[in-house]
Amino acid sequence: MYTPTPRNVKSTKSRQDTINQGDEGAGKKPMSKTQSHFLVPSEKLDKVTRRVIAPYAQIERKGIKEEEDKAGRYLDMNRFNVFLEDTVDLESLLYETAMVLKTVTDSSGVFVYIVDKLKNEIVLMHPETNNPERHQINLPIEEGKTAAAHVASTKEFLLLEDVQRDRRFSDGLRWIDAKVALCMPVVKPDGDCYAVLELYRTYAKAYDDNVVYTVVSVACWAGAAVHQAQARVTLSKTAHLNSELRALLQNYFCDRASIDTMLTDMLTVVKSFIGALRSSFYIIDKEHIGQQIQADMWDDGWSNEKTTMPKKKLKVNLSLEQNPAGYVARNGETLNVRDAYRDPRFNKEIDATTGTVVRSCLVSPITDKTGVIGVVQLTNKTSAQPFDKEDELIFSVFVSYCSLIVHFYTMQQKKIYNENLNRVYSELMSLHLKPCKHDMEELMENSGVVLPPNTFRSFDYHISEGSSNREDMAGLVCHMFTETFATRNFEKAQLGDFVLSVLGCYRDNPYHNAEHAFCFTHTMYLILSNNTGYFDFIETVGLMLSGLCHDLDHPGYNNNFLTLCKHPLASMYRTSMLEYHHYFLAKKMIEDKNILRKLPTIDQERIMEEIKYDILCTDLAVYFQIRAQLTPLLADHHFEWTDNSHRKMLKGILMTTSDLSGVCKPFGVSKAIAESVYEEFYAQGDRERAMGYTPLSMMDRRRAINQPAEQIQFLSVVVLPCLLMLQSVFPNTSPLTDNCRKTQEAWHEEIEIRGQKLWRQEDSLPNSQKNLLKEENRSENDINKPIE
């Protein structure tokens, strides 16, 4: 806070010392320094201070009965905060303070000037005039002419001991023939000069140091009080504005109001707070091609007591307009144009975009990281005055809300655009998902099914062996669905169209292809058909459809690789990225082909929920979670068919079993399947190495020699535990477990044939440590021997 220092004042005493001196003169003890200086006994206030505070006490007591006997009463200085809580006339209050100072300082009179920063003038107050604006007297703020204007410019007080002989100011005090004068600026803590107090004497007696000190103290206090009062008013307006705008934003963000209604209401609110006549809102069109700045403009309509026209939305070119909004859009600067007609940057004609005569305006850009995304403009105040700092502060609050609106509006427009784009792509994809006409005709020639071979109901069956061929897959799948659900639930033509379309959506990968989907579905079909009655119709349909669609559009890479290469699917889903993608495509295929149209809507919704759960269970990470929960239930014989959570876990095990059933075929088939799996793994490993990463051993083609050992470990750790859990519930699935063990033995034989051996701990140790390890093992064996 700026505090003027009196000239020629050698020493000043604090208010505390003045009070204590008064006490000592009266034979009283000095007031303790620990006593609150906000609660001072009235009898301890010195005469000068009591006279200065009198106007404030008088205003506070206005409308209340006359104060009773003051003896023994305390004057609580905190009560002066009342003036900061109510609306007060600061200029009138300052004038009354000046009149008190006039009496205290034995002055002949006092003039009070209010500083008008916008016009760079000081205005002489006339409180006794009924129409002060009509009799207003203004002086330009400049140095060297009048004392008051000089003080307003320098913000330092002046002590004129001989006004008539002081040649610094040619006009003197201007209003009266004074001998001595004291001009004191009322400076706020932010450094702005709010007013100038001009005390004068018509007789030749200079103001002494005590008088100067008193006036300086009161002026400093008045500056702080004015600053606090103005800040309180601004904060009150800002808080009210925040409350109004938040209520409007809530309606908009909750889709209870359109952008047109939102902007209309918000601009109406800010206009009423600031007192502007017109308002305009521009949202820059970032999608516009070219160098010109195109924008959507919302402008005021015309209204009176009888008629109201709403705001109008127009398309304007801000690049060509020589108006404040165009300037802000191009330069990104906030503007407070006090007089547009004197500003060479803008046209002197009527604003072509708004049709308004612009005298003054307040314009601000709305920006984000890409630059200017909008512009908001207020035009002409109702008071015909330019916009001031308080208006700018309130306007900045409004602009912050505008940023949210424009950002949300832009996101909403992008959302609408992408939704429509997705519809276009969806229609295009549906067009290309239709099966080949010849395949459909050939399938329907056999009544939509293909009769299976004799070995079809065996877990050993695979589409690559026997009399069947890959062209029969669609007919065999239709046969499995027809046998499971009968034709009353699925029409043959519709089922054939669906199956052919689904098989066509599998990529030509070495392993994750249509052949794998058929193998999965076949294993699921055998388990369900051999154990009827355990799952209801909804669960059975969900499991069969999940089996057929569980790997739709598989890219041949795992979830870890998608995360590593920052694939879009990794951004769309947190976990199980591929599984969510498979479910999305399965849902689209089922809805597009309307394969469930014969079922009630509620059954269709339940089936889709089942399919989502079942497909997500094909993620091995999910399988390990289920296994950890289901294993103790089966071991302790606590599994209950009536418990839905138990049934869900068992369905997850069913999905994993069917997914891994390729390794449960005869070794010739399972070995070929393993080789196709490694072909995909090595392709991923090659890409990881090219990206600078070291692939896992199973994905490193340089370590292909480890395939048998890796297969044995995979069967032991992943596959066999899953098969054993399923066998404990459905004993007739034991052929899967038997084949898995046979495959495991065959891989051991493969290792022996290749002349390899499994890795042992001692193989990686030097000879000295090998001997030590043997001794440790011998000691452990001795410890583990039973005691006889």
PDB file of C-alpha atoms in Angstrom, residues 3 11 24 45 65 101 190 248 378 390 427 450 473 500 539 584 601 618 651 660 674 679 759 773:
ATOM      1  CA  THR A   3       1.782   5.612   2.187  1.00  0.00           C
ATOM      2  CA  SER A  11       9.393  12.969  14.432  1.00  0.00           C
ATOM      3  CA  GLU A  24       0.185   9.504  31.951  1.00  0.00           C
ATOM      4  CA  LEU A  45      -9.108   7.976  22.638  1.00  0.00           C
ATOM      5  CA  LYS A  65     -32.040   5.704  19.524  1.00  0.00           C
ATOM      6  CA  LEU A 101     -10.704  16.991   8.955  1.00  0.00           C
ATOM      7  CA  ASP A 190      -3.040  -1.081  -5.313  1.00  0.00           C
ATOM      8  CA  LEU A 248     -26.978 -22.481 -16.343  1.00  0.00           C
ATOM      9  CA  LEU A 378     -19.999  -6.674 -24.845  1.00  0.00           C
ATOM     10  CA  GLU A 390     -14.312  -3.863 -12.293  1.00  0.00           C
ATOM     11  CA  GLU A 427     -23.375 -49.456 -43.149  1.00  0.00           C
ATOM     12  CA  VAL A 450     -23.829 -80.715 -43.773  1.00  0.00           C
ATOM     13  CA  MET A 473     -17.255 -75.864 -41.751  1.00  0.00           C
ATOM     14  CA  LEU A 500     -20.984 -67.774 -43.265  1.00  0.00           C
ATOM     15  CA  GLU A 539     -26.833 -69.932 -21.099  1.00  0.00           C
ATOM     16  CA  PHE A 584     -18.175 -55.726 -30.038  1.00  0.00           C
ATOM     17  CA  THR A 601     -36.509 -58.919 -26.192  1.00  0.00           C
ATOM     18  CA  THR A 618     -11.176 -66.316 -22.949  1.00  0.00           C
ATOM     19  CA  LYS A 651     -18.852 -71.278 -17.705  1.00  0.00           C
ATOM     20  CA  LEU A 660      -7.357 -74.733 -25.584  1.00  0.00           C
ATOM     21  CA  ALA A 674       1.281 -75.737 -31.894  1.00  0.00           C
ATOM     22  CA  GLU A 679       4.251 -68.983 -36.323  1.00  0.00           C
ATOM     23  CA  TRP A 759      16.863 -77.527 -18.408  1.00  0.00           C
ATOM     24  CA  LEU A 773      24.185 -78.339  -4.788  1.00  0.00           C
TER      25      LEU A 773
END
